[in-house]
mmCIF file of C-alpha atoms in Angstrom:
data_model
loop_
_atom_site.group_PDB
_atom_site.id
_atom_site.type_symbol
_atom_site.label_atom_id
_atom_site.label_comp_id
_atom_site.label_asym_id
_atom_site.label_seq_id
_atom_site.Cartn_x
_atom_site.Cartn_y
_atom_site.Cartn_z
ATOM 1 C CA UNK A 1 -124.447 41.200 -83.247
ATOM 2 C CA UNK A 2 -125.403 37.560 -83.559
ATOM 3 C CA UNK A 3 -128.967 36.876 -82.469
ATOM 4 C CA UNK A 4 -130.000 33.961 -80.280
ATOM 5 C CA UNK A 5 -132.013 32.582 -83.155
ATOM 6 C CA UNK A 6 -129.026 32.403 -85.490
ATOM 7 C CA UNK A 7 -126.895 30.926 -82.726
ATOM 8 C CA UNK A 8 -129.409 28.148 -82.213
ATOM 9 C CA UNK A 9 -129.214 27.236 -85.897
ATOM 10 C CA UNK A 10 -125.492 26.589 -85.703
ATOM 11 C CA UNK A 11 -125.042 25.541 -82.091
ATOM 12 C CA UNK A 12 -123.358 22.202 -81.726
ATOM 13 C CA UNK A 13 -125.002 19.698 -79.434
ATOM 14 C CA UNK A 14 -122.833 18.172 -76.749
ATOM 15 C CA UNK A 15 -123.398 15.791 -73.900
ATOM 16 C CA UNK A 16 -123.616 17.725 -70.625
ATOM 17 C CA UNK A 17 -124.283 14.837 -68.274
ATOM 18 C CA UNK A 18 -120.875 14.609 -66.635
ATOM 19 C CA UNK A 19 -118.933 16.869 -64.294
ATOM 20 C CA UNK A 20 -115.331 17.851 -64.758
ATOM 21 C CA UNK A 21 -113.384 20.294 -62.682
ATOM 22 C CA UNK A 22 -111.087 22.634 -64.562
ATOM 23 C CA UNK A 23 -108.590 24.666 -62.576
ATOM 24 C CA UNK A 24 -108.502 28.427 -63.076
ATOM 25 C CA UNK A 25 -104.713 28.781 -63.204
ATOM 26 C CA UNK A 26 -102.573 29.412 -66.255
ATOM 27 C CA UNK A 27 -99.572 27.302 -65.342
ATOM 28 C CA UNK A 28 -96.301 28.229 -66.919
ATOM 29 C CA UNK A 29 -97.491 31.686 -67.945
ATOM 30 C CA UNK A 30 -94.487 33.735 -66.897
ATOM 31 C CA UNK A 31 -94.471 37.506 -66.656
ATOM 32 C CA UNK A 32 -91.668 40.005 -66.583
ATOM 33 C CA UNK A 33 -91.573 42.181 -63.496
ATOM 34 C CA UNK A 34 -90.909 45.246 -65.666
ATOM 35 C CA UNK A 35 -94.209 44.816 -67.489
ATOM 36 C CA UNK A 36 -97.161 46.088 -65.425
ATOM 37 C CA UNK A 37 -99.629 44.481 -67.868
ATOM 38 C CA UNK A 38 -98.335 41.009 -66.981
ATOM 39 C CA UNK A 39 -98.889 39.249 -63.651
ATOM 40 C CA UNK A 40 -97.672 35.911 -62.308
ATOM 41 C CA UNK A 41 -100.850 35.324 -60.305
ATOM 42 C CA UNK A 42 -102.921 32.259 -61.145
ATOM 43 C CA UNK A 43 -105.922 33.916 -59.509
ATOM 44 C CA UNK A 44 -106.692 36.656 -62.013
ATOM 45 C CA UNK A 45 -109.607 34.495 -63.155
ATOM 46 C CA UNK A 46 -111.360 32.309 -60.594
ATOM 47 C CA UNK A 47 -113.393 29.321 -61.733
ATOM 48 C CA UNK A 48 -116.550 27.738 -60.348
ATOM 49 C CA UNK A 49 -117.341 24.289 -61.720
ATOM 50 C CA UNK A 50 -120.945 23.135 -62.107
ATOM 51 C CA UNK A 51 -122.585 19.975 -63.412
ATOM 52 C CA UNK A 52 -123.028 21.315 -66.925
ATOM 53 C CA UNK A 53 -121.291 24.685 -67.038
ATOM 54 C CA UNK A 54 -118.410 26.805 -65.772
ATOM 55 C CA UNK A 55 -118.343 30.286 -64.240
ATOM 56 C CA UNK A 56 -115.318 32.543 -64.774
ATOM 57 C CA UNK A 57 -114.849 35.368 -62.265
ATOM 58 C CA UNK A 58 -112.648 38.330 -63.175
ATOM 59 C CA UNK A 59 -110.626 38.764 -60.004
ATOM 60 C CA UNK A 60 -108.930 42.161 -59.836
ATOM 61 C CA UNK A 61 -111.505 43.896 -57.613
ATOM 62 C CA UNK A 62 -109.063 46.498 -56.267
ATOM 63 C CA UNK A 63 -108.658 47.834 -59.818
ATOM 64 C CA UNK A 64 -112.344 47.335 -60.734
ATOM 65 C CA UNK A 65 -111.324 44.214 -62.675
ATOM 66 C CA UNK A 66 -109.367 46.230 -65.234
ATOM 67 C CA UNK A 67 -108.122 43.771 -67.812
ATOM 68 C CA UNK A 68 -104.466 43.236 -68.577
ATOM 69 C CA UNK A 69 -102.561 40.880 -70.853
ATOM 70 C CA UNK A 70 -102.273 38.089 -68.282
ATOM 71 C CA UNK A 71 -105.951 38.136 -67.296
ATOM 72 C CA UNK A 72 -107.143 37.934 -70.886
ATOM 73 C CA UNK A 73 -104.607 35.224 -71.708
ATOM 74 C CA UNK A 74 -106.038 33.185 -68.817
ATOM 75 C CA UNK A 75 -109.565 33.746 -70.099
ATOM 76 C CA UNK A 76 -108.510 32.649 -73.582
ATOM 77 C CA UNK A 77 -106.940 29.423 -72.311
ATOM 78 C CA UNK A 78 -109.916 28.595 -70.091
ATOM 79 C CA UNK A 79 -112.561 29.333 -72.691
ATOM 80 C CA UNK A 80 -110.712 27.361 -75.334
ATOM 81 C CA UNK A 81 -110.565 24.313 -73.065
ATOM 82 C CA UNK A 82 -114.255 24.684 -72.228
ATOM 83 C CA UNK A 83 -115.252 25.021 -75.853
ATOM 84 C CA UNK A 84 -113.554 21.710 -76.574
ATOM 85 C CA UNK A 85 -115.047 19.990 -73.504
ATOM 86 C CA UNK A 86 -118.388 18.241 -74.238
ATOM 87 C CA UNK A 87 -119.208 18.273 -70.517
ATOM 88 C CA UNK A 88 -119.346 22.076 -70.494
ATOM 89 C CA UNK A 89 -122.618 23.199 -72.059
ATOM 90 C CA UNK A 90 -122.196 26.929 -71.525
ATOM 91 C CA UNK A 91 -120.032 29.489 -69.757
ATOM 92 C CA UNK A 92 -120.956 32.336 -67.389
ATOM 93 C CA UNK A 93 -118.613 35.233 -66.669
ATOM 94 C CA UNK A 94 -118.875 37.877 -63.952
ATOM 95 C CA UNK A 95 -116.673 40.270 -62.017
ATOM 96 C CA UNK A 96 -115.564 40.192 -58.383
ATOM 97 C CA UNK A 97 -116.569 43.178 -56.282
ATOM 98 C CA UNK A 98 -118.516 46.198 -57.536
ATOM 99 C CA UNK A 99 -117.527 46.050 -61.190
ATOM 100 C CA UNK A 100 -117.784 43.662 -64.077
ATOM 101 C CA UNK A 101 -114.759 45.378 -65.607
ATOM 102 C CA UNK A 102 -113.850 49.057 -65.838
ATOM 103 C CA UNK A 103 -111.942 48.378 -69.071
ATOM 104 C CA UNK A 104 -108.331 47.985 -70.040
ATOM 105 C CA UNK A 105 -105.568 48.687 -67.535
ATOM 106 C CA UNK A 106 -104.619 51.898 -69.320
ATOM 107 C CA UNK A 107 -102.523 53.301 -66.482
ATOM 108 C CA UNK A 108 -100.193 50.325 -66.853
ATOM 109 C CA UNK A 109 -100.297 50.895 -70.605
ATOM 110 C CA UNK A 110 -99.326 54.532 -69.988
ATOM 111 C CA UNK A 111 -96.349 53.438 -67.882
ATOM 112 C CA UNK A 112 -95.158 51.120 -70.642
ATOM 113 C CA UNK A 113 -95.467 53.939 -73.164
ATOM 114 C CA UNK A 114 -93.517 56.205 -70.824
ATOM 115 C CA UNK A 115 -90.736 53.601 -70.735
ATOM 116 C CA UNK A 116 -90.835 53.205 -74.513
ATOM 117 C CA UNK A 117 -91.917 49.557 -74.256
ATOM 118 C CA UNK A 118 -94.238 49.633 -77.264
ATOM 119 C CA UNK A 119 -93.882 45.913 -78.007
ATOM 120 C CA UNK A 120 -95.646 44.977 -74.758
ATOM 121 C CA UNK A 121 -98.346 47.549 -75.536
ATOM 122 C CA UNK A 122 -98.886 45.845 -78.887
ATOM 123 C CA UNK A 123 -99.095 42.465 -77.160
ATOM 124 C CA UNK A 124 -101.797 43.861 -74.863
ATOM 125 C CA UNK A 125 -104.032 44.872 -77.781
ATOM 126 C CA UNK A 126 -103.261 41.728 -79.794
ATOM 127 C CA UNK A 127 -104.209 39.486 -76.865
ATOM 128 C CA UNK A 128 -107.461 41.306 -76.070
ATOM 129 C CA UNK A 129 -108.674 41.621 -79.658
ATOM 130 C CA UNK A 130 -107.866 37.971 -80.381
ATOM 131 C CA UNK A 131 -109.876 36.892 -77.344
ATOM 132 C CA UNK A 132 -112.821 39.088 -78.362
ATOM 133 C CA UNK A 133 -112.885 37.378 -81.751
ATOM 134 C CA UNK A 134 -112.784 33.976 -80.062
ATOM 135 C CA UNK A 135 -115.687 34.964 -77.809
ATOM 136 C CA UNK A 136 -117.706 36.542 -80.595
ATOM 137 C CA UNK A 137 -117.430 33.493 -82.830
ATOM 138 C CA UNK A 138 -117.869 30.821 -80.176
ATOM 139 C CA UNK A 139 -120.702 28.363 -80.770
ATOM 140 C CA UNK A 140 -120.889 27.579 -77.060
ATOM 141 C CA UNK A 141 -123.404 29.815 -75.241
ATOM 142 C CA UNK A 142 -121.892 32.580 -73.133
ATOM 143 C CA UNK A 143 -123.690 34.468 -70.347
ATOM 144 C CA UNK A 144 -122.160 37.743 -69.107
ATOM 145 C CA UNK A 145 -123.497 39.068 -65.793
ATOM 146 C CA UNK A 146 -122.834 42.786 -66.183
ATOM 147 C CA UNK A 147 -123.399 43.857 -62.601
ATOM 148 C CA UNK A 148 -121.561 47.105 -61.891
ATOM 149 C CA UNK A 149 -119.145 49.122 -64.031
ATOM 150 C CA UNK A 150 -118.857 47.776 -67.578
ATOM 151 C CA UNK A 151 -116.763 50.112 -69.687
ATOM 152 C CA UNK A 152 -114.358 50.114 -72.622
ATOM 153 C CA UNK A 153 -112.504 46.824 -72.821
ATOM 154 C CA UNK A 154 -114.812 45.376 -70.161
ATOM 155 C CA UNK A 155 -117.678 45.817 -72.587
ATOM 156 C CA UNK A 156 -115.481 44.381 -75.325
ATOM 157 C CA UNK A 157 -114.981 41.065 -73.523
ATOM 158 C CA UNK A 158 -118.714 40.654 -72.876
ATOM 159 C CA UNK A 159 -120.996 42.332 -75.400
ATOM 160 C CA UNK A 160 -119.853 40.239 -78.405
ATOM 161 C CA UNK A 161 -121.078 37.175 -76.472
ATOM 162 C CA UNK A 162 -124.515 35.626 -76.729
ATOM 163 C CA UNK A 163 -126.403 36.605 -73.536
ATOM 164 C CA UNK A 164 -125.779 39.802 -71.563
ATOM 165 C CA UNK A 165 -127.606 40.384 -68.274
ATOM 166 C CA UNK A 166 -127.646 43.933 -66.853
ATOM 167 C CA UNK A 167 -128.853 45.131 -63.438
ATOM 168 C CA UNK A 168 -129.738 48.503 -61.913
ATOM 169 C CA UNK A 169 -126.084 48.681 -60.771
ATOM 170 C CA UNK A 170 -124.737 48.403 -64.320
ATOM 171 C CA UNK A 171 -122.917 51.437 -65.715
ATOM 172 C CA UNK A 172 -121.856 51.233 -69.362
ATOM 173 C CA UNK A 173 -119.725 53.674 -71.341
ATOM 174 C CA UNK A 174 -117.117 53.870 -74.083
ATOM 175 C CA UNK A 175 -115.247 56.968 -72.863
ATOM 176 C CA UNK A 176 -112.155 56.654 -75.057
ATOM 177 C CA UNK A 177 -112.435 60.013 -76.865
ATOM 178 C CA UNK A 178 -112.213 61.720 -73.469
ATOM 179 C CA UNK A 179 -108.697 60.293 -73.011
ATOM 180 C CA UNK A 180 -107.512 60.893 -76.577
ATOM 181 C CA UNK A 181 -108.123 57.371 -77.877
ATOM 182 C CA UNK A 182 -110.822 55.704 -79.988
ATOM 183 C CA UNK A 183 -113.661 53.309 -79.017
ATOM 184 C CA UNK A 184 -111.961 49.942 -79.479
ATOM 185 C CA UNK A 185 -112.233 46.321 -78.308
ATOM 186 C CA UNK A 186 -114.973 45.705 -80.910
ATOM 187 C CA UNK A 187 -116.833 48.915 -80.018
ATOM 188 C CA UNK A 188 -116.840 50.007 -83.655
ATOM 189 C CA UNK A 189 -118.690 46.763 -84.403
ATOM 190 C CA UNK A 190 -121.327 46.598 -81.685
ATOM 191 C CA UNK A 191 -121.949 50.357 -81.393
ATOM 192 C CA UNK A 192 -122.395 50.718 -85.143
ATOM 193 C CA UNK A 193 -125.088 48.039 -85.087
ATOM 194 C CA UNK A 194 -127.263 49.824 -82.521
ATOM 195 C CA UNK A 195 -130.524 51.414 -83.724
ATOM 196 C CA UNK A 196 -130.237 54.668 -85.655
ATOM 197 C CA UNK A 197 -127.262 56.814 -84.731
ATOM 198 C CA UNK A 198 -126.941 55.822 -81.100
ATOM 199 C CA UNK A 199 -123.527 54.348 -81.904
ATOM 200 C CA UNK A 200 -122.173 57.686 -83.043
ATOM 201 C CA UNK A 201 -123.588 59.366 -79.946
ATOM 202 C CA UNK A 202 -122.044 56.892 -77.475
ATOM 203 C CA UNK A 203 -118.711 56.739 -79.330
ATOM 204 C CA UNK A 204 -118.192 60.492 -79.526
ATOM 205 C CA UNK A 205 -119.513 61.587 -76.141
ATOM 206 C CA UNK A 206 -118.625 58.657 -73.872
ATOM 207 C CA UNK A 207 -122.113 59.025 -72.373
ATOM 208 C CA UNK A 208 -123.046 56.581 -69.616
ATOM 209 C CA UNK A 209 -125.945 54.140 -69.759
ATOM 210 C CA UNK A 210 -127.632 52.272 -66.929
ATOM 211 C CA UNK A 211 -128.776 48.660 -67.128
ATOM 212 C CA UNK A 212 -132.334 49.516 -68.154
ATOM 213 C CA UNK A 213 -131.058 51.694 -70.998
ATOM 214 C CA UNK A 214 -128.663 48.972 -72.125
ATOM 215 C CA UNK A 215 -131.607 46.603 -72.483
ATOM 216 C CA UNK A 216 -133.690 49.094 -74.449
ATOM 217 C CA UNK A 217 -130.981 49.894 -76.972
ATOM 218 C CA UNK A 218 -129.847 46.279 -77.398
ATOM 219 C CA UNK A 219 -126.495 46.252 -75.591
ATOM 220 C CA UNK A 220 -127.991 43.917 -72.974
ATOM 221 C CA UNK A 221 -130.305 41.011 -73.751
ATOM 222 C CA UNK A 222 -131.851 40.848 -70.258
ATOM 223 C CA UNK A 223 -132.416 43.048 -67.226
ATOM 224 C CA UNK A 224 -132.483 41.400 -63.797
ATOM 225 C CA UNK A 225 -132.880 43.297 -60.500
ATOM 226 C CA UNK A 226 -129.844 42.891 -58.306
ATOM 227 C CA UNK A 227 -131.964 41.225 -55.621
ATOM 228 C CA UNK A 228 -132.725 38.406 -58.068
ATOM 229 C CA UNK A 229 -129.179 38.027 -59.386
ATOM 230 C CA UNK A 230 -128.137 35.365 -56.809
ATOM 231 C CA UNK A 231 -131.254 33.374 -57.718
ATOM 232 C CA UNK A 232 -130.382 33.589 -61.416
ATOM 233 C CA UNK A 233 -126.828 32.469 -60.719
ATOM 234 C CA UNK A 234 -128.093 29.516 -58.692
ATOM 235 C CA UNK A 235 -130.474 28.550 -61.489
ATOM 236 C CA UNK A 236 -127.734 28.744 -64.100
ATOM 237 C CA UNK A 237 -125.415 26.626 -61.962
ATOM 238 C CA UNK A 238 -127.991 23.813 -61.995
ATOM 239 C CA UNK A 239 -128.593 23.796 -65.739
ATOM 240 C CA UNK A 240 -127.193 20.970 -67.823
ATOM 241 C CA UNK A 241 -127.686 22.137 -71.385
ATOM 242 C CA UNK A 242 -125.985 23.702 -74.376
ATOM 243 C CA UNK A 243 -129.245 24.956 -75.865
ATOM 244 C CA UNK A 244 -129.226 28.779 -76.096
ATOM 245 C CA UNK A 245 -133.039 28.836 -75.975
ATOM 246 C CA UNK A 246 -133.109 27.030 -72.629
ATOM 247 C CA UNK A 247 -130.447 29.302 -71.166
ATOM 248 C CA UNK A 248 -132.162 32.403 -72.521
ATOM 249 C CA UNK A 249 -135.546 31.402 -71.115
ATOM 250 C CA UNK A 250 -134.015 30.789 -67.683
ATOM 251 C CA UNK A 251 -132.440 34.251 -67.759
ATOM 252 C CA UNK A 252 -135.739 35.745 -68.883
ATOM 253 C CA UNK A 253 -137.593 34.123 -65.974
ATOM 254 C CA UNK A 254 -135.664 36.372 -63.581
ATOM 255 C CA UNK A 255 -136.108 39.472 -65.699
ATOM 256 C CA UNK A 256 -138.266 42.535 -65.253
ATOM 257 C CA UNK A 257 -139.694 45.107 -67.616
ATOM 258 C CA UNK A 258 -137.906 48.446 -67.437
ATOM 259 C CA UNK A 259 -139.157 51.966 -66.879
ATOM 260 C CA UNK A 260 -136.944 54.862 -67.890
ATOM 261 C CA UNK A 261 -136.403 58.066 -65.995
ATOM 262 C CA UNK A 262 -137.765 61.133 -67.885
ATOM 263 C CA UNK A 263 -134.169 62.319 -68.405
ATOM 264 C CA UNK A 264 -133.094 59.009 -69.975
ATOM 265 C CA UNK A 265 -131.311 59.100 -73.311
ATOM 266 C CA UNK A 266 -133.873 56.548 -74.532
ATOM 267 C CA UNK A 267 -136.354 59.435 -74.742
ATOM 268 C CA UNK A 268 -133.850 61.335 -76.910
ATOM 269 C CA UNK A 269 -133.457 58.818 -79.726
ATOM 270 C CA UNK A 270 -135.239 60.973 -82.296
ATOM 271 C CA UNK A 271 -133.096 63.985 -81.400
ATOM 272 C CA UNK A 272 -129.926 61.860 -81.468
ATOM 273 C CA UNK A 273 -130.769 60.560 -84.936
ATOM 274 C CA UNK A 274 -131.412 64.086 -86.158
ATOM 275 C CA UNK A 275 -128.108 65.428 -84.834
ATOM 276 C CA UNK A 276 -125.643 62.543 -85.048
ATOM 277 C CA UNK A 277 -126.624 61.521 -88.566
ATOM 278 C CA UNK A 278 -124.639 64.476 -89.930
ATOM 279 C CA UNK A 279 -121.548 63.697 -91.985
ATOM 280 C CA UNK A 280 -118.923 65.531 -89.945
ATOM 281 C CA UNK A 281 -118.145 66.302 -86.320
ATOM 282 C CA UNK A 282 -118.403 70.011 -87.112
ATOM 283 C CA UNK A 283 -121.924 69.557 -88.484
ATOM 284 C CA UNK A 284 -122.919 67.518 -85.425
ATOM 285 C CA UNK A 285 -121.694 70.287 -83.120
ATOM 286 C CA UNK A 286 -123.451 72.960 -85.197
ATOM 287 C CA UNK A 287 -126.716 71.005 -85.010
ATOM 288 C CA UNK A 288 -126.355 70.662 -81.231
ATOM 289 C CA UNK A 289 -125.683 74.372 -80.832
ATOM 290 C CA UNK A 290 -128.732 75.191 -82.954
ATOM 291 C CA UNK A 291 -130.992 72.948 -80.875
ATOM 292 C CA UNK A 292 -129.547 74.277 -77.618
ATOM 293 C CA UNK A 293 -130.163 77.894 -78.620
ATOM 294 C CA UNK A 294 -133.725 77.133 -79.723
ATOM 295 C CA UNK A 295 -134.951 75.513 -76.542
ATOM 296 C CA UNK A 296 -132.260 76.153 -73.924
ATOM 297 C CA UNK A 297 -132.060 72.357 -73.854
ATOM 298 C CA UNK A 298 -130.053 70.968 -70.922
ATOM 299 C CA UNK A 299 -129.288 67.699 -72.728
ATOM 300 C CA UNK A 300 -127.899 69.547 -75.761
ATOM 301 C CA UNK A 301 -125.723 71.718 -73.527
ATOM 302 C CA UNK A 302 -124.450 68.675 -71.622
ATOM 303 C CA UNK A 303 -123.673 66.825 -74.858
ATOM 304 C CA UNK A 304 -121.806 69.843 -76.225
ATOM 305 C CA UNK A 305 -119.742 69.962 -73.038
ATOM 306 C CA UNK A 306 -118.725 66.316 -73.478
ATOM 307 C CA UNK A 307 -117.708 66.915 -77.105
ATOM 308 C CA UNK A 308 -115.708 69.993 -76.141
ATOM 309 C CA UNK A 309 -113.831 67.986 -73.499
ATOM 310 C CA UNK A 310 -112.885 65.211 -75.935
ATOM 311 C CA UNK A 311 -109.716 65.174 -78.039
ATOM 312 C CA UNK A 312 -110.565 66.792 -81.410
ATOM 313 C CA UNK A 313 -108.666 64.207 -83.457
ATOM 314 C CA UNK A 314 -110.283 61.379 -81.483
ATOM 315 C CA UNK A 315 -113.735 62.737 -82.337
ATOM 316 C CA UNK A 316 -113.053 62.594 -86.057
ATOM 317 C CA UNK A 317 -111.363 59.214 -85.833
ATOM 318 C CA UNK A 318 -114.212 57.768 -83.735
ATOM 319 C CA UNK A 319 -116.891 59.014 -86.124
ATOM 320 C CA UNK A 320 -115.172 57.446 -89.115
ATOM 321 C CA UNK A 321 -114.579 54.218 -87.168
ATOM 322 C CA UNK A 322 -118.274 53.805 -86.345
ATOM 323 C CA UNK A 323 -119.299 54.631 -89.905
ATOM 324 C CA UNK A 324 -116.901 52.035 -91.313
ATOM 325 C CA UNK A 325 -117.877 49.468 -88.684
ATOM 326 C CA UNK A 326 -121.493 49.579 -89.828
ATOM 327 C CA UNK A 327 -120.456 47.789 -93.040
ATOM 328 C CA UNK A 328 -117.791 45.476 -91.642
ATOM 329 C CA UNK A 329 -117.706 42.080 -89.981
ATOM 330 C CA UNK A 330 -116.366 41.568 -86.461
ATOM 331 C CA UNK A 331 -112.932 40.462 -87.691
ATOM 332 C CA UNK A 332 -112.655 43.429 -90.066
ATOM 333 C CA UNK A 333 -113.480 45.818 -87.215
ATOM 334 C CA UNK A 334 -110.930 44.249 -84.882
ATOM 335 C CA UNK A 335 -108.170 44.264 -87.510
ATOM 336 C CA UNK A 336 -108.852 47.930 -88.263
ATOM 337 C CA UNK A 337 -109.035 48.816 -84.552
ATOM 338 C CA UNK A 338 -105.676 47.115 -84.005
ATOM 339 C CA UNK A 339 -104.100 49.379 -86.634
ATOM 340 C CA UNK A 340 -105.721 52.399 -84.995
ATOM 341 C CA UNK A 341 -104.586 51.403 -81.501
ATOM 342 C CA UNK A 342 -100.984 50.991 -82.629
ATOM 343 C CA UNK A 343 -101.118 54.465 -84.120
ATOM 344 C CA UNK A 344 -102.475 55.753 -80.812
ATOM 345 C CA UNK A 345 -99.662 54.278 -78.714
ATOM 346 C CA UNK A 346 -96.905 55.132 -81.217
ATOM 347 C CA UNK A 347 -97.441 58.909 -80.791
ATOM 348 C CA UNK A 348 -96.441 59.402 -84.438
ATOM 349 C CA UNK A 349 -99.569 61.388 -85.330
ATOM 350 C CA UNK A 350 -100.418 62.691 -81.880
ATOM 351 C CA UNK A 351 -99.597 62.092 -78.236
ATOM 352 C CA UNK A 352 -103.235 62.548 -77.231
ATOM 353 C CA UNK A 353 -103.692 59.097 -75.694
ATOM 354 C CA UNK A 354 -100.604 59.441 -73.507
ATOM 355 C CA UNK A 355 -101.634 62.979 -72.545
ATOM 356 C CA UNK A 356 -105.251 62.026 -71.886
ATOM 357 C CA UNK A 357 -104.326 59.200 -69.496
ATOM 358 C CA UNK A 358 -101.800 61.454 -67.787
ATOM 359 C CA UNK A 359 -104.312 64.255 -67.220
ATOM 360 C CA UNK A 360 -107.366 62.167 -66.328
ATOM 361 C CA UNK A 361 -105.939 59.156 -64.483
ATOM 362 C CA UNK A 362 -102.301 59.717 -63.476
ATOM 363 C CA UNK A 363 -101.697 63.341 -62.466
ATOM 364 C CA UNK A 364 -105.447 64.028 -62.343
ATOM 365 C CA UNK A 365 -105.170 67.699 -63.214
ATOM 366 C CA UNK A 366 -108.010 67.135 -65.726
ATOM 367 C CA UNK A 367 -106.531 69.653 -68.160
ATOM 368 C CA UNK A 368 -105.209 67.630 -71.095
ATOM 369 C CA UNK A 369 -103.384 69.582 -73.780
ATOM 370 C CA UNK A 370 -104.741 68.042 -76.967
ATOM 371 C CA UNK A 371 -102.687 68.067 -80.160
ATOM 372 C CA UNK A 372 -104.196 69.274 -82.428
ATOM 373 C CA UNK A 373 -105.971 71.590 -79.944
ATOM 374 C CA UNK A 374 -109.213 72.097 -81.904
ATOM 375 C CA UNK A 375 -111.160 70.632 -84.803
ATOM 376 C CA UNK A 376 -110.001 73.283 -87.251
ATOM 377 C CA UNK A 377 -106.434 71.986 -86.945
ATOM 378 C CA UNK A 378 -107.354 68.330 -87.597
ATOM 379 C CA UNK A 379 -106.369 67.515 -91.165
ATOM 380 C CA UNK A 380 -107.743 64.742 -93.336
ATOM 381 C CA UNK A 381 -104.227 63.303 -93.592
ATOM 382 C CA UNK A 382 -104.119 62.894 -89.804
ATOM 383 C CA UNK A 383 -107.396 61.008 -89.804
ATOM 384 C CA UNK A 384 -106.403 58.861 -92.786
ATOM 385 C CA UNK A 385 -103.071 57.946 -91.216
ATOM 386 C CA UNK A 386 -104.856 56.687 -88.087
ATOM 387 C CA UNK A 387 -106.420 53.949 -90.238
ATOM 388 C CA UNK A 388 -103.160 52.745 -91.790
ATOM 389 C CA UNK A 389 -100.455 50.391 -90.564
ATOM 390 C CA UNK A 390 -97.563 51.871 -88.586
ATOM 391 C CA UNK A 391 -95.226 50.869 -91.398
ATOM 392 C CA UNK A 392 -94.978 48.373 -94.238
ATOM 393 C CA UNK A 393 -93.359 45.789 -91.970
ATOM 394 C CA UNK A 394 -95.870 45.992 -89.112
ATOM 395 C CA UNK A 395 -97.856 42.703 -88.870
ATOM 396 C CA UNK A 396 -101.626 42.913 -89.122
ATOM 397 C CA UNK A 397 -103.740 41.343 -86.391
ATOM 398 C CA UNK A 398 -104.052 37.665 -87.316
ATOM 399 C CA UNK A 399 -107.447 36.107 -86.579
ATOM 400 C CA UNK A 400 -108.485 32.496 -87.328
ATOM 401 C CA UNK A 401 -111.184 33.462 -89.819
ATOM 402 C CA UNK A 402 -110.787 30.208 -91.764
ATOM 403 C CA UNK A 403 -111.474 28.087 -88.684
ATOM 404 C CA UNK A 404 -113.981 30.411 -86.972
ATOM 405 C CA UNK A 405 -116.425 32.140 -89.268
ATOM 406 C CA UNK A 406 -116.936 35.863 -88.751
ATOM 407 C CA UNK A 407 -120.428 37.335 -88.814
ATOM 408 C CA UNK A 408 -122.096 40.642 -89.577
#
């Protein structure tokens, strides 16, 4: 994850003295009524113009700002125009309602899969991953106000940015293994760069973090009480600068030190490192069972329950993804995740993703029938195939690495 210091070294200076209003619509972006991931609305992203910055507001509050192809395409167009505009010094993004973003619109994705419309599913992942790369390599400062639910793809379109402000209302998670998928949208990059083996823990269990915990483990750069958030927003709206240090110091001025509840995962870091540093999922589970039997530890029992609820193949795929991500750049992670996501929606290896969404979010019987049903039936060939292209003719995710330098 790029630090503020390194961003300052490369940040381009631009004049921020003027004011230019940019409309939030994506004119001419036409959707097909049969594709639930596409919408004709120009209001998926609202825009507030300020003297030296812009604020983008994710505007699907009824669906907790779940991101779809059209919303991300609008973000991409807006952010590209702002990056090229010398009158825009930095960009702030937030969500309407009680969520920043609950993640990708996977119910719509499920419906497309049900119809056999895999091409639109591919477009969904291509659009989101391309935008994440654009955000993660942007030289223009980006402030994400992560107030409320910030999960999955919602984390993906914010955490690769420069400044991330959490509140006591923030809830973070990457719960993909619990629906038969893998932590994607750059999760294998940013989770793998967390201290110790926290990345493995979050990726496999889908455990939730609050805003204070996000700050302590590095997923957030600042913590601001919700009562001060309007004051921070007002301060940011008045800034005319493209200097990350100035923006960061203004965010810090509304921050508070954090105190963790005794049950917080932050107090379990040593235990997490001991358990989740093991080479295989089976060894991780064995270590948890050993610790649980020794001390009748509630946390160990709860963690075991989460692992037992997850799709067995997803656990093995997620562990390998995090381990590979630790030695890859952002673009390499996104390209690999794109391959993995296409495998997940193709149902060639397993139908776990389709089944997981059905059981947890559509029919809500909460009894997914995983295939394979347990770890002992997960073969190495299954895991290996998840990391390969669908076929020799399937295009790889194309990212502008020559024009926008990736980072480690």
